[in-house]
mmCIF file of C-alpha atoms in Angstrom:
data_model
loop_
_atom_site.group_PDB
_atom_site.id
_atom_site.type_symbol
_atom_site.label_atom_id
_atom_site.label_comp_id
_atom_site.label_asym_id
_atom_site.label_seq_id
_atom_site.Cartn_x
_atom_site.Cartn_y
_atom_site.Cartn_z
ATOM 1 C CA MET A 5 90.600 -33.153 111.525
ATOM 2 C CA MET A 6 91.240 -29.781 109.934
ATOM 3 C CA THR A 7 88.835 -26.891 110.334
ATOM 4 C CA GLY A 8 88.888 -23.321 109.165
ATOM 5 C CA VAL A 9 90.190 -21.678 106.044
ATOM 6 C CA PRO A 10 93.089 -23.438 104.270
ATOM 7 C CA LEU A 11 96.368 -21.564 104.423
ATOM 8 C CA SER A 12 97.710 -19.929 101.300
ATOM 9 C CA THR A 13 100.943 -21.316 99.848
ATOM 10 C CA ALA A 14 101.859 -18.087 98.041
ATOM 11 C CA PRO A 15 104.896 -16.297 99.477
ATOM 12 C CA ARG A 16 103.902 -13.388 101.688
ATOM 13 C CA ARG A 17 105.216 -9.947 100.939
ATOM 14 C CA ARG A 18 106.997 -8.286 103.829
ATOM 15 C CA SER A 19 105.291 -5.097 104.997
ATOM 16 C CA ARG A 20 107.027 -1.738 104.897
ATOM 17 C CA GLY A 21 106.766 -1.385 108.660
ATOM 18 C CA ARG A 22 108.627 -4.637 109.280
ATOM 19 C CA THR A 23 111.271 -3.663 106.740
ATOM 20 C CA PHE A 24 112.019 -0.199 108.130
ATOM 21 C CA LEU A 25 111.421 -0.823 111.857
ATOM 22 C CA PRO A 26 114.943 -2.153 112.619
ATOM 23 C CA LEU A 27 116.466 0.765 110.702
ATOM 24 C CA ALA A 28 114.284 3.269 112.586
ATOM 25 C CA VAL A 29 115.217 1.750 115.976
ATOM 26 C CA ALA A 30 118.927 1.884 115.102
ATOM 27 C CA ALA A 31 118.633 5.529 113.955
ATOM 28 C CA TRP A 32 116.723 6.418 117.140
ATOM 29 C CA LEU A 33 119.413 4.817 119.354
ATOM 30 C CA ILE A 34 122.208 6.624 117.521
ATOM 31 C CA LEU A 35 120.368 9.944 117.803
ATOM 32 C CA GLU A 36 119.711 9.402 121.534
ATOM 33 C CA ILE A 37 123.384 8.658 122.200
ATOM 34 C CA TRP A 38 124.464 11.679 120.147
ATOM 35 C CA LEU A 39 122.069 14.013 122.026
ATOM 36 C CA LEU A 40 123.206 12.680 125.403
ATOM 37 C CA SER A 41 126.836 13.241 124.443
ATOM 38 C CA LEU A 42 126.033 16.818 123.328
ATOM 39 C CA VAL A 43 124.269 17.581 126.623
ATOM 40 C CA ALA A 44 127.098 15.944 128.591
ATOM 41 C CA GLY A 45 129.646 18.060 126.730
ATOM 42 C CA ALA A 46 127.716 21.284 127.304
ATOM 43 C CA ALA A 47 126.358 20.798 130.833
ATOM 44 C CA GLY A 48 128.431 17.951 132.272
ATOM 45 C CA GLY A 49 127.923 14.301 133.058
ATOM 46 C CA LEU A 50 126.221 15.005 136.374
ATOM 47 C CA THR A 51 123.462 16.930 134.583
ATOM 48 C CA VAL A 52 122.886 14.038 132.175
ATOM 49 C CA ALA A 53 122.710 11.593 135.086
ATOM 50 C CA ALA A 54 120.216 13.868 136.893
ATOM 51 C CA LEU A 55 118.068 14.139 133.739
ATOM 52 C CA LEU A 56 118.034 10.365 133.270
ATOM 53 C CA LEU A 57 117.245 9.719 136.942
ATOM 54 C CA GLY A 58 114.495 12.371 136.897
ATOM 55 C CA GLY A 59 112.958 10.729 133.830
ATOM 56 C CA ILE A 60 112.966 7.327 135.519
ATOM 57 C CA VAL A 61 111.331 8.687 138.692
ATOM 58 C CA LEU A 62 108.726 10.716 136.791
ATOM 59 C CA GLY A 63 107.932 7.759 134.524
ATOM 60 C CA ALA A 64 107.460 5.477 137.537
ATOM 61 C CA VAL A 65 105.078 7.988 139.140
ATOM 62 C CA VAL A 66 103.060 8.329 135.908
ATOM 63 C CA ILE A 67 102.791 4.556 135.445
ATOM 64 C CA LYS A 68 101.792 4.071 139.090
ATOM 65 C CA ARG A 69 99.034 6.701 138.885
ATOM 66 C CA ALA A 70 97.693 5.311 135.606
ATOM 67 C CA GLY A 71 97.719 1.790 137.032
ATOM 68 C CA ARG A 72 95.809 2.887 140.121
ATOM 69 C CA ARG A 73 93.263 4.710 137.961
ATOM 70 C CA ALA A 74 92.837 1.629 135.734
ATOM 71 C CA PHE A 75 92.380 -0.619 138.778
ATOM 72 C CA LYS A 76 89.828 1.799 140.271
ATOM 73 C CA ASN A 77 87.878 1.862 136.983
ATOM 74 C CA LEU A 78 87.924 -1.940 136.853
ATOM 75 C CA ALA A 79 86.750 -2.234 140.471
ATOM 76 C CA ASP A 80 83.940 0.283 139.826
ATOM 77 C CA THR A 81 82.840 -1.637 136.740
ATOM 78 C CA PHE A 82 82.747 -4.922 138.656
ATOM 79 C CA GLN A 83 80.824 -3.296 141.492
ATOM 80 C CA GLN A 84 78.243 -1.880 139.059
ATOM 81 C CA ALA A 85 77.930 -5.266 137.357
ATOM 82 C CA GLN A 86 77.358 -7.026 140.689
ATOM 83 C CA GLN A 87 74.655 -4.544 141.589
ATOM 84 C CA GLY A 88 73.050 -4.961 138.168
ATOM 85 C CA GLN A 89 73.553 -1.320 137.186
ATOM 86 C CA GLN A 90 74.331 -0.169 133.680
ATOM 87 C CA PRO A 91 76.912 2.587 133.240
ATOM 88 C CA ALA A 92 75.399 6.013 132.672
ATOM 89 C CA PRO A 93 75.284 7.092 128.998
ATOM 90 C CA GLY A 94 77.379 10.191 129.696
ATOM 91 C CA ALA A 95 79.952 8.260 131.735
ATOM 92 C CA LYS A 96 81.468 6.567 128.712
ATOM 93 C CA GLN A 97 85.109 7.532 128.338
ATOM 94 C CA GLN A 98 86.134 9.440 125.282
ATOM 95 C CA ARG A 99 88.386 7.726 122.802
ATOM 96 C CA GLY A 100 92.052 8.167 123.571
ATOM 97 C CA SER A 101 91.487 9.183 127.185
ATOM 98 C CA GLY A 102 92.335 5.742 128.544
ATOM 99 C CA ASN A 103 95.191 4.725 130.740
ATOM 100 C CA GLY A 104 97.119 2.781 128.099
ATOM 101 C CA LEU A 105 98.580 5.884 126.472
ATOM 102 C CA THR A 106 99.378 7.367 129.873
ATOM 103 C CA MET A 107 101.298 4.210 130.758
ATOM 104 C CA LEU A 108 103.087 4.427 127.417
ATOM 105 C CA ALA A 109 104.064 8.012 128.276
ATOM 106 C CA GLY A 110 105.482 6.799 131.587
ATOM 107 C CA LEU A 111 107.408 4.048 129.843
ATOM 108 C CA LEU A 112 108.867 6.540 127.372
ATOM 109 C CA LEU A 113 109.923 8.745 130.286
ATOM 110 C CA MET A 114 111.649 5.789 131.941
ATOM 111 C CA LEU A 115 113.659 4.904 128.834
ATOM 112 C CA PRO A 116 117.092 6.518 128.932
ATOM 113 C CA GLY A 117 117.315 9.285 126.380
ATOM 114 C CA LEU A 118 116.155 12.796 125.670
ATOM 115 C CA LEU A 119 113.959 12.086 122.630
ATOM 116 C CA SER A 120 111.983 9.454 124.497
ATOM 117 C CA ASP A 121 111.565 11.883 127.413
ATOM 118 C CA VAL A 122 110.210 14.584 125.082
ATOM 119 C CA ALA A 123 107.842 12.073 123.452
ATOM 120 C CA GLY A 124 106.649 10.919 126.891
ATOM 121 C CA LEU A 125 106.072 14.479 128.080
ATOM 122 C CA LEU A 126 104.129 15.293 124.905
ATOM 123 C CA LEU A 127 102.012 12.174 125.366
ATOM 124 C CA LEU A 128 101.072 13.366 128.868
ATOM 125 C CA LEU A 129 99.276 16.376 127.346
ATOM 126 C CA PRO A 130 95.538 15.559 127.025
ATOM 127 C CA PRO A 131 95.072 16.951 123.466
ATOM 128 C CA VAL A 132 98.084 15.011 122.173
ATOM 129 C CA ARG A 133 96.912 11.865 123.978
ATOM 130 C CA ALA A 134 93.378 12.204 122.544
ATOM 131 C CA TRP A 135 94.708 12.775 119.011
ATOM 132 C CA THR A 136 97.061 9.784 119.309
ATOM 133 C CA GLY A 137 94.249 7.619 120.684
ATOM 134 C CA ARG A 138 91.994 8.506 117.741
ATOM 135 C CA ARG A 139 94.765 7.746 115.246
ATOM 136 C CA VAL A 140 95.614 4.391 116.854
ATOM 137 C CA ALA A 141 91.949 3.366 117.118
ATOM 138 C CA GLY A 142 91.297 4.311 113.485
ATOM 139 C CA SER A 143 94.353 2.409 112.310
ATOM 140 C CA LEU A 144 93.344 -0.699 114.252
ATOM 141 C CA GLU A 145 89.790 -0.535 112.895
ATOM 142 C CA ARG A 146 91.074 -0.275 109.310
ATOM 143 C CA GLN A 147 93.452 -3.206 109.803
ATOM 144 C CA MET A 148 90.748 -5.376 111.365
ATOM 145 C CA ALA A 149 88.300 -4.532 108.568
ATOM 146 C CA ALA A 150 90.891 -5.283 105.888
ATOM 147 C CA ALA A 151 92.105 -8.526 107.502
ATOM 148 C CA PRO A 152 91.278 -11.506 105.291
ATOM 149 C CA ALA A 153 89.388 -14.504 106.590
ATOM 150 C CA GLY A 154 91.773 -17.014 108.072
ATOM 151 C CA SER A 155 94.102 -14.357 109.480
ATOM 152 C CA PHE A 156 95.773 -14.589 112.877
ATOM 153 C CA GLY A 157 92.896 -12.875 114.673
ATOM 154 C CA ASP A 158 90.368 -15.235 113.096
ATOM 155 C CA ALA A 159 92.489 -18.271 113.971
ATOM 156 C CA PHE A 160 92.895 -17.065 117.546
ATOM 157 C CA GLN A 161 89.136 -16.571 117.880
ATOM 158 C CA GLN A 162 88.465 -20.062 116.503
ATOM 159 C CA ALA A 163 91.013 -21.575 118.888
ATOM 160 C CA ARG A 164 89.337 -19.860 121.840
ATOM 161 C CA ILE A 165 85.916 -21.094 120.750
ATOM 162 C CA HIS A 166 86.870 -24.692 120.045
ATOM 163 C CA HIS A 167 89.587 -25.316 122.629
ATOM 164 C CA PRO A 168 89.483 -22.719 125.406
ATOM 165 C CA ASP A 169 92.079 -24.441 127.571
ATOM 166 C CA GLY A 170 93.827 -26.526 124.895
ATOM 167 C CA LYS A 171 92.395 -29.818 126.170
ATOM 168 C CA VAL A 172 90.115 -32.018 124.101
ATOM 169 C CA VAL A 173 87.749 -34.321 125.956
ATOM 170 C CA GLN A 174 86.294 -37.151 123.909
ATOM 171 C CA GLY A 175 82.725 -38.108 124.709
ATOM 172 C CA GLU A 176 79.161 -38.074 123.552
ATOM 173 C CA VAL A 177 75.995 -36.424 124.727
ATOM 174 C CA ILE A 178 73.005 -38.629 125.456
ATOM 175 C CA ARG A 179 69.718 -36.825 125.627
ATOM 176 C CA GLU A 180 66.724 -38.566 127.067
ATOM 177 C CA ASP A 181 63.449 -36.935 126.175
ATOM 178 C CA GLY A 182 61.121 -38.209 128.834
ATOM 179 C CA PRO A 183 59.148 -36.972 131.770
ATOM 180 C CA GLN A 184 61.039 -34.568 133.979
ATOM 181 C CA GLN A 185 62.091 -36.136 137.241
ATOM 182 C CA PRO A 186 62.046 -34.094 140.428
ATOM 183 C CA PRO A 187 65.463 -32.999 141.645
ATOM 184 C CA GLN A 188 67.049 -35.574 143.859
ATOM 185 C CA GLN A 189 68.205 -34.896 147.370
ATOM 186 C CA PRO A 190 71.966 -34.578 147.642
ATOM 187 C CA GLY A 191 73.490 -37.843 148.761
ATOM 188 C CA PRO A 192 76.952 -38.883 149.889
ATOM 189 C CA ASP A 193 78.255 -39.047 146.304
ATOM 190 C CA ALA A 194 76.835 -35.688 145.141
ATOM 191 C CA GLY A 195 80.134 -33.829 145.652
ATOM 192 C CA TYR A 196 83.128 -33.302 143.425
ATOM 193 C CA ARG A 197 84.195 -36.213 141.244
ATOM 194 C CA PRO A 198 87.709 -36.162 139.777
ATOM 195 C CA PRO A 199 88.105 -36.984 136.065
ATOM 196 C CA LEU A 200 88.573 -40.633 135.119
ATOM 197 C CA ALA A 201 91.652 -40.075 132.949
ATOM 198 C CA PRO A 202 94.746 -38.170 134.180
#
């Protein structure tokens, strides 16, 4: 049985991002190696090693702090939900102030290279992080609004609705409309019953 929107048979045009991404990554790697060789020639190999090690340590600290903050926010949200409290209207986080971009900054700091370190340090600045968060959120909203029906996101949502765990159980529902019976007392067979089929 087939559900959903039929797939198009027309050849898909490759996006510009997918075309130029490998070229951009290769250019970035070449530029990183060139900058590291320039710094090594001017200041020595020990300085380059210290810079790379410092970036790894700083990136690990940034990621650890952002992870702790994210876990604390999650724990607070669960605690408020268990107590039946709604978050205060002024407590809503501003766009772009989340921990995802902070973790990305830490990851950029951990990558070996000077350009990635500069990008990570810039992303640690709150105004740059807020601006980047707004740009990313706006781009995602435009892409989701422009996505045609039957796209990957729609298919994923349908798969989650129809088959949450990937298993299909055949059966039928029998509804008896009659007088309501009082709840029965739990007996010896009221516990867990394993499924009939493996």
